[in-house]
Coordinates of C-alpha atoms and ligand atoms in Angstrom, one line a residue:
X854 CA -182.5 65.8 -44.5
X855 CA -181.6 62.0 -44.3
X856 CA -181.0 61.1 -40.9
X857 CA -177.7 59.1 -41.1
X858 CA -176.2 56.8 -38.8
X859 CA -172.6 57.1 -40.1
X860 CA -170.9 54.2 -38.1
X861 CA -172.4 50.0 -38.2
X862 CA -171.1 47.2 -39.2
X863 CA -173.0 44.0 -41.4
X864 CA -173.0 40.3 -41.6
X865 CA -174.6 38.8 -45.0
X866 CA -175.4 35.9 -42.3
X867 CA -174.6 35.0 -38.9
X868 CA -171.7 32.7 -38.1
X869 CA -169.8 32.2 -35.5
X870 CA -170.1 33.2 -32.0
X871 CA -167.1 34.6 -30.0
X872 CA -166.9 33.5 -25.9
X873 CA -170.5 35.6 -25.1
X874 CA -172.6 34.4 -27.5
X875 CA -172.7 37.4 -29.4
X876 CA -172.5 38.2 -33.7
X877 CA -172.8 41.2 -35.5
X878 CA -176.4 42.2 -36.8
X879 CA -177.2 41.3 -40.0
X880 CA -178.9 43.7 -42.9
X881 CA -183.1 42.9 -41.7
X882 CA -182.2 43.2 -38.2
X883 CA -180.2 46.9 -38.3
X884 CA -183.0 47.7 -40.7
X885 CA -185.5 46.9 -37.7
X886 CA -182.9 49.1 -35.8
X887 CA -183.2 52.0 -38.0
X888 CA -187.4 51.8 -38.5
X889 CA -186.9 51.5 -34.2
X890 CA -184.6 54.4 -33.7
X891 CA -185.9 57.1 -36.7
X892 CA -182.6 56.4 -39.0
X893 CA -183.0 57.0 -42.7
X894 CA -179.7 54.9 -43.6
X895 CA -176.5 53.4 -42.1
X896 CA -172.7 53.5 -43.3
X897 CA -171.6 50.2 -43.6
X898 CA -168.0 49.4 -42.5
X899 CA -166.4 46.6 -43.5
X900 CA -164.0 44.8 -40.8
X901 CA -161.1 43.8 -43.1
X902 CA -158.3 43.2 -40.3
X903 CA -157.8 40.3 -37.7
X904 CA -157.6 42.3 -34.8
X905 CA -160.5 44.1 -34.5
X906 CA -163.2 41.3 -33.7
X907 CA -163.8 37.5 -33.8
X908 CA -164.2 37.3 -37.9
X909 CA -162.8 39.2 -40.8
X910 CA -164.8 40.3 -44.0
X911 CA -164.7 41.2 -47.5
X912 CA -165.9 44.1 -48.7
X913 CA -168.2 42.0 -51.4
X914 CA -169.8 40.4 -49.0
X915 CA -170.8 43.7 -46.6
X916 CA -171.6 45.0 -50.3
X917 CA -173.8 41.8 -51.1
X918 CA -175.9 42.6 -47.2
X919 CA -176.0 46.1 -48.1
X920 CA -177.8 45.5 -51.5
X921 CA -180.2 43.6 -49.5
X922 CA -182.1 46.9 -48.8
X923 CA -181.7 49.7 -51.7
X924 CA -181.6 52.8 -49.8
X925 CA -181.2 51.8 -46.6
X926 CA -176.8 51.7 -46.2
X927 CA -174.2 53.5 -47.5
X928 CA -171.1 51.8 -48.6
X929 CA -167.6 51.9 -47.2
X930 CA -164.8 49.8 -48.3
X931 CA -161.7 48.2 -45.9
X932 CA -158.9 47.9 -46.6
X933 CA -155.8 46.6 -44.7
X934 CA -152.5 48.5 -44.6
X935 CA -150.1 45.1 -45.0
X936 CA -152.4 43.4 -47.8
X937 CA -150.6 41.9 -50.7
X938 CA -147.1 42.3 -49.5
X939 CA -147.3 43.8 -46.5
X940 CA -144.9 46.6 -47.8
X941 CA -144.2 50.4 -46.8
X942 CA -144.2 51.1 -50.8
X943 CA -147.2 49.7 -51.6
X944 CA -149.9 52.0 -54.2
X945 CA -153.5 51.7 -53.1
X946 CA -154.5 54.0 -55.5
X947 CA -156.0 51.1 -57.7
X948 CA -158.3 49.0 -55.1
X949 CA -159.2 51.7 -53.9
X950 CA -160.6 53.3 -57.0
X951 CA -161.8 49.6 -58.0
X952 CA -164.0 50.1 -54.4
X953 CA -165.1 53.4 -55.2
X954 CA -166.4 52.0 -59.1
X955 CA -168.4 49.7 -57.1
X956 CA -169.8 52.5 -54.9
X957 CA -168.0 52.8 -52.2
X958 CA -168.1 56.2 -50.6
X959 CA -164.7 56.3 -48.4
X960 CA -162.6 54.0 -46.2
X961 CA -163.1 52.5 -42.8
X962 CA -163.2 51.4 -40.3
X963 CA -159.7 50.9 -40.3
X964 CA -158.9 48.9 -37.2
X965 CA -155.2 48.0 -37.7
X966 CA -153.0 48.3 -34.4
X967 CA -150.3 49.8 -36.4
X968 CA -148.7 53.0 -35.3
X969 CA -150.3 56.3 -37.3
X970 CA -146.8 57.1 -38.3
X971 CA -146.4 53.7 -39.4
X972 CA -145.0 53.8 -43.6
X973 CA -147.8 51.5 -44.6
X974 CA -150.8 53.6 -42.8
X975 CA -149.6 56.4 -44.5
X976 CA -149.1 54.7 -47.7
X977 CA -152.7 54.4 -47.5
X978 CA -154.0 57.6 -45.9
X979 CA -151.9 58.9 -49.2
X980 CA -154.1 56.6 -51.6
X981 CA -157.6 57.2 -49.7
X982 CA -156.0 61.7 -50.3
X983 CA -155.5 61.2 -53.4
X984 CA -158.7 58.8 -54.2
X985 CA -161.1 61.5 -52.2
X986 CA -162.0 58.5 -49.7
X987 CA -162.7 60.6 -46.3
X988 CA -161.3 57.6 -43.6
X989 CA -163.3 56.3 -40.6
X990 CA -160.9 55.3 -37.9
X991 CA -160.1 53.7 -34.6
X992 CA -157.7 54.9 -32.2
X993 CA -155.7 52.7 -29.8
X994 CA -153.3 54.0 -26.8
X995 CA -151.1 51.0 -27.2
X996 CA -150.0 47.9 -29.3
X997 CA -151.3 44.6 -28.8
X998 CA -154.1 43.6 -26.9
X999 CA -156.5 45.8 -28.9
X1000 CA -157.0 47.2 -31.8
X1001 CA -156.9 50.6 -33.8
X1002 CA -153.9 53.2 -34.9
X1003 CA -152.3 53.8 -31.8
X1004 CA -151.5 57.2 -30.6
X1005 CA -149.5 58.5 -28.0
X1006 CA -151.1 60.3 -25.2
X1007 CA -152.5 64.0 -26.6
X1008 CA -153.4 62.1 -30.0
X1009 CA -150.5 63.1 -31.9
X1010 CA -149.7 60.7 -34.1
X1011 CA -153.2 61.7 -35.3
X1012 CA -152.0 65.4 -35.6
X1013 CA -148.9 64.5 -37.4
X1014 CA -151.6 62.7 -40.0
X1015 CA -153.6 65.9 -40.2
X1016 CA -150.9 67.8 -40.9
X1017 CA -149.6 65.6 -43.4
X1018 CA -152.7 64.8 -44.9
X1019 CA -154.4 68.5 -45.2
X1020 CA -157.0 67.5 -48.1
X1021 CA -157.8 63.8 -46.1
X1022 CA -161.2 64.2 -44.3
X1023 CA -160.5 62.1 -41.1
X1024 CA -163.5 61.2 -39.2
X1025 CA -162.3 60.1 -35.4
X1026 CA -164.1 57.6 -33.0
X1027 CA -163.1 55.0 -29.9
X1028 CA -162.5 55.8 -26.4
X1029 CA -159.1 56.3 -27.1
X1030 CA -160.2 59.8 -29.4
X1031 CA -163.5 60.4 -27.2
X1032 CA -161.7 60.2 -24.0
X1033 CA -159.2 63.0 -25.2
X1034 CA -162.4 65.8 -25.0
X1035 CA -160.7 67.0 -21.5
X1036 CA -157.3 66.4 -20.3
X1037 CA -156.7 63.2 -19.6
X1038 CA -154.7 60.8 -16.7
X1039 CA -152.7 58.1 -18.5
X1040 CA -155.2 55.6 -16.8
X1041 CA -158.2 57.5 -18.6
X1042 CA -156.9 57.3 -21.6
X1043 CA -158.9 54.5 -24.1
X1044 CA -161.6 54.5 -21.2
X1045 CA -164.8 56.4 -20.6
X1046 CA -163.8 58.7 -18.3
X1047 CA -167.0 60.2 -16.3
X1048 CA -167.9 64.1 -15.0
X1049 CA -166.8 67.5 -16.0
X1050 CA -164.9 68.0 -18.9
X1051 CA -162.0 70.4 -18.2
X1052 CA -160.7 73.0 -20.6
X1053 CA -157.8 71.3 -22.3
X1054 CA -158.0 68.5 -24.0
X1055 CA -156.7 67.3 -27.3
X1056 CA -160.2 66.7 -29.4
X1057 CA -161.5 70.3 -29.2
X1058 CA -158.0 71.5 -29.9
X1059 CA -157.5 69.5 -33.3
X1060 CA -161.1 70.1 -34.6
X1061 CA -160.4 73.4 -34.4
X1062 CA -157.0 73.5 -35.5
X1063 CA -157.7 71.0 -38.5
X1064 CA -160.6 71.7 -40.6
X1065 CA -160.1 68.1 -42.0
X1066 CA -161.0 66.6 -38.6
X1067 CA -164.6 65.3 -38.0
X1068 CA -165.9 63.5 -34.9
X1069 CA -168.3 60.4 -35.1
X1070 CA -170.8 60.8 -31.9
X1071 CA -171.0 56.4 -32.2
X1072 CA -170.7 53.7 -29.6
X1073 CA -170.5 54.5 -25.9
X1074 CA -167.5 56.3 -26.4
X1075 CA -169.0 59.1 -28.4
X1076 CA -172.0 58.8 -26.3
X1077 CA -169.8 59.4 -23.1
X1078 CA -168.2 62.6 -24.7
X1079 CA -171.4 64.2 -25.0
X1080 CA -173.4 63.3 -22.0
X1081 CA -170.9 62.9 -19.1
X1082 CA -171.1 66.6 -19.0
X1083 CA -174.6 68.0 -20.7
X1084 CA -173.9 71.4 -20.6
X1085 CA -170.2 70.9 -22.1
X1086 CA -172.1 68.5 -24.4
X1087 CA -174.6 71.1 -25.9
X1088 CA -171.8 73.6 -26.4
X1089 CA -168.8 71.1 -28.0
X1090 CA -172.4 70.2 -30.4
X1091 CA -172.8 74.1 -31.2
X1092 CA -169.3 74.9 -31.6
X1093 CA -168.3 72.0 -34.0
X1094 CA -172.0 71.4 -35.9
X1095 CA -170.1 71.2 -39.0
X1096 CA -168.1 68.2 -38.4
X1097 CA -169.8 66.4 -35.9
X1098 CA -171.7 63.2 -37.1
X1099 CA -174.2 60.9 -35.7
X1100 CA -173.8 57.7 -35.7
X1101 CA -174.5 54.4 -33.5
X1102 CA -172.3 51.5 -34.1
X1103 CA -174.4 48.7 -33.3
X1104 CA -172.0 45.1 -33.2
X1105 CA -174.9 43.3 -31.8
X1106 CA -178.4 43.1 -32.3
X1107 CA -179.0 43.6 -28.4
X1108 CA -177.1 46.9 -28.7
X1109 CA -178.2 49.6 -26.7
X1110 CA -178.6 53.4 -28.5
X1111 CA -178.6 56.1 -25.6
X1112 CA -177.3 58.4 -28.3
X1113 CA -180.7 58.7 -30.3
X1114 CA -182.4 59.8 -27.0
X1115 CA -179.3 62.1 -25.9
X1116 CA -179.9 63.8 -29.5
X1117 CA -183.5 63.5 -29.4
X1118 CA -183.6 65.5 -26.1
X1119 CA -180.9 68.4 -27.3
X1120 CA -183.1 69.1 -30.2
X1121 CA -186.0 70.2 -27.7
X1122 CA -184.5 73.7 -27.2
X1123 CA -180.7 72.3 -26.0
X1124 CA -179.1 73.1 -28.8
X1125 CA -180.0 74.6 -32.5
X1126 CA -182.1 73.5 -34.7
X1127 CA -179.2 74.1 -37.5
X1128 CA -176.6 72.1 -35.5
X1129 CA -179.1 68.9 -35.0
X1130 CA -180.0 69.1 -38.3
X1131 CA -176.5 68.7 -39.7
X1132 CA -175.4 66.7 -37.1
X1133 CA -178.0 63.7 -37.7
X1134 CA -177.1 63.8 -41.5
X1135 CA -177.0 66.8 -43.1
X1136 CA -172.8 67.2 -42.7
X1137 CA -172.7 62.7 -43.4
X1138 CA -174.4 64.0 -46.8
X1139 CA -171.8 66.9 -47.6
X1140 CA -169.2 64.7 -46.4
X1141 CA -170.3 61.0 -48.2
X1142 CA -171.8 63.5 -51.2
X1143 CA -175.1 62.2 -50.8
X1144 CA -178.7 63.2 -51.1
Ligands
ZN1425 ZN1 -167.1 50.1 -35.2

């Protein structure tokens, strides 16, 4: 098994810095990342809209980093709901098999802060169906200010997607989706809310209500999910080992990666040996349809 971080983000080269300084990692310095934390290989996510951070890129030039080190990334390919004519007809169905010639393996991250229910999100939810492009996504709780396919409280404009979309493998992340583990207060909601998780809340209740569903354990909000309650943790691990993935999303260099440890520690008795196995890359490689 390939242990697979299924969430970062590439720069072919750094440019320029937003208010703190800070810039995405480029290819040899998440490679130093991977030899550091025991990662075989990283999905590479394009950032195609404007909302998401300080600089917007093509897919040719995350594709270009990527080649950098053969073996070492996965492809993905972005692609923004309102490109070309910023229509609620428009057919995807071409660029995105166009991406997919070029090796792309599935969509994401999308970052638009459109509604889900939005005609041009499903437009290309449809397309990405149709293509066989699973989609890596960001929720938001509100418009503007943020970024992500905003949701109303109980994530069901996400539901209404899964429902609509049965053969679409949707892979969720963000605080907004992470938070939802337990019931949540309206001001918990996009947060990391800390302690016990209640019985309740809208993640556990979609992934096993939707077999399409599939949680990405990445950034502090997957992180959070998992450890604010270790016990809950270890079982929402056992119960969904299936379609839960690992993953890190590293924006910076400096980034920090409690999640290797948290994983690293379960393994030692904590949970199976079945359930780590699949969830550091085994069910990415099912999913991605890779060695
Ligand atoms: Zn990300």
């Amino acid at each position: 098994m390939k242990v697979t971080d299924i969430h970062t983000h590439v720069v072919l080269r750094r440019g320029f810095l937003n208010s703190n300084g800070e810039t995405a990692a480029t290819a040899p310095e998440l490679v130093q990342i991977q030899d550091r934390c025991g990662v075989d290989r990283m999905v590479a996510l394009p950032l195609a809209s404007p909302e998401a951070l300080h600089f917007q890129q093509s897919n040719e030039e995350v594709f270009e980093a990527c080649d950098q080190f053969p073996g070492r990334f996965v492809k993905f390919c972005s692609v923004d709901p309102r490109i070309e004519f910023n229509s609620p007809e428009h057919d995807f169905v071409p660029i995105l098999e166009y991406y997919k010639s070029c090796g792309a393996r599935g969509l994401g991250e999308l970052v638009a802060n459109l509604w889900w229910d939005d005609p041009r999100v499903w437009q290309l939810l449809s397309a990405c169906e149709r293509v066989g492009f699973p989609v890596i996504f960001h929720v938001a709780t509100k418009e503007f200010r943020t970024y992500g396919l905003i949701s109303e409280p109980g994530l069901g404009g996400l539901e209404r997607a899964l429902r609509k979309f049965p053969k679409l493998q949707l892979v969720g992340h963000s605080q907004a989706f992470w938070s939802e583990v337990g019931p949540v207060k309206e001001e918990e909601r996009g947060v990391y809310p800390p302690g016990k998780v209640l019985p309740g809340g809208a993640v556990p209740r979609l992934l096993r209500e939707h077999p399409n569903l599939w949680g990405d354990l990445s950034a502090g909000s997957g992180f959070n999910a998992v450890s604010r309650d270790p016990e809950w943790g270890y079982r929402f691990l056992e119960e969904f080992q299936d379609r839960l993935l690992f993953g890190l999303d590293i924006c910076r260099p400096s980034d920090k990666t409690p999640l290797v440890e948290f994983m690293r520690d379960a393994a030692g008795g904590k949970i199976s040996p079945a359930a780590n196995e699949k969830i550091m890359g085994g069910n990415a490689a099912r999913l991605l349809k890779l060695d």
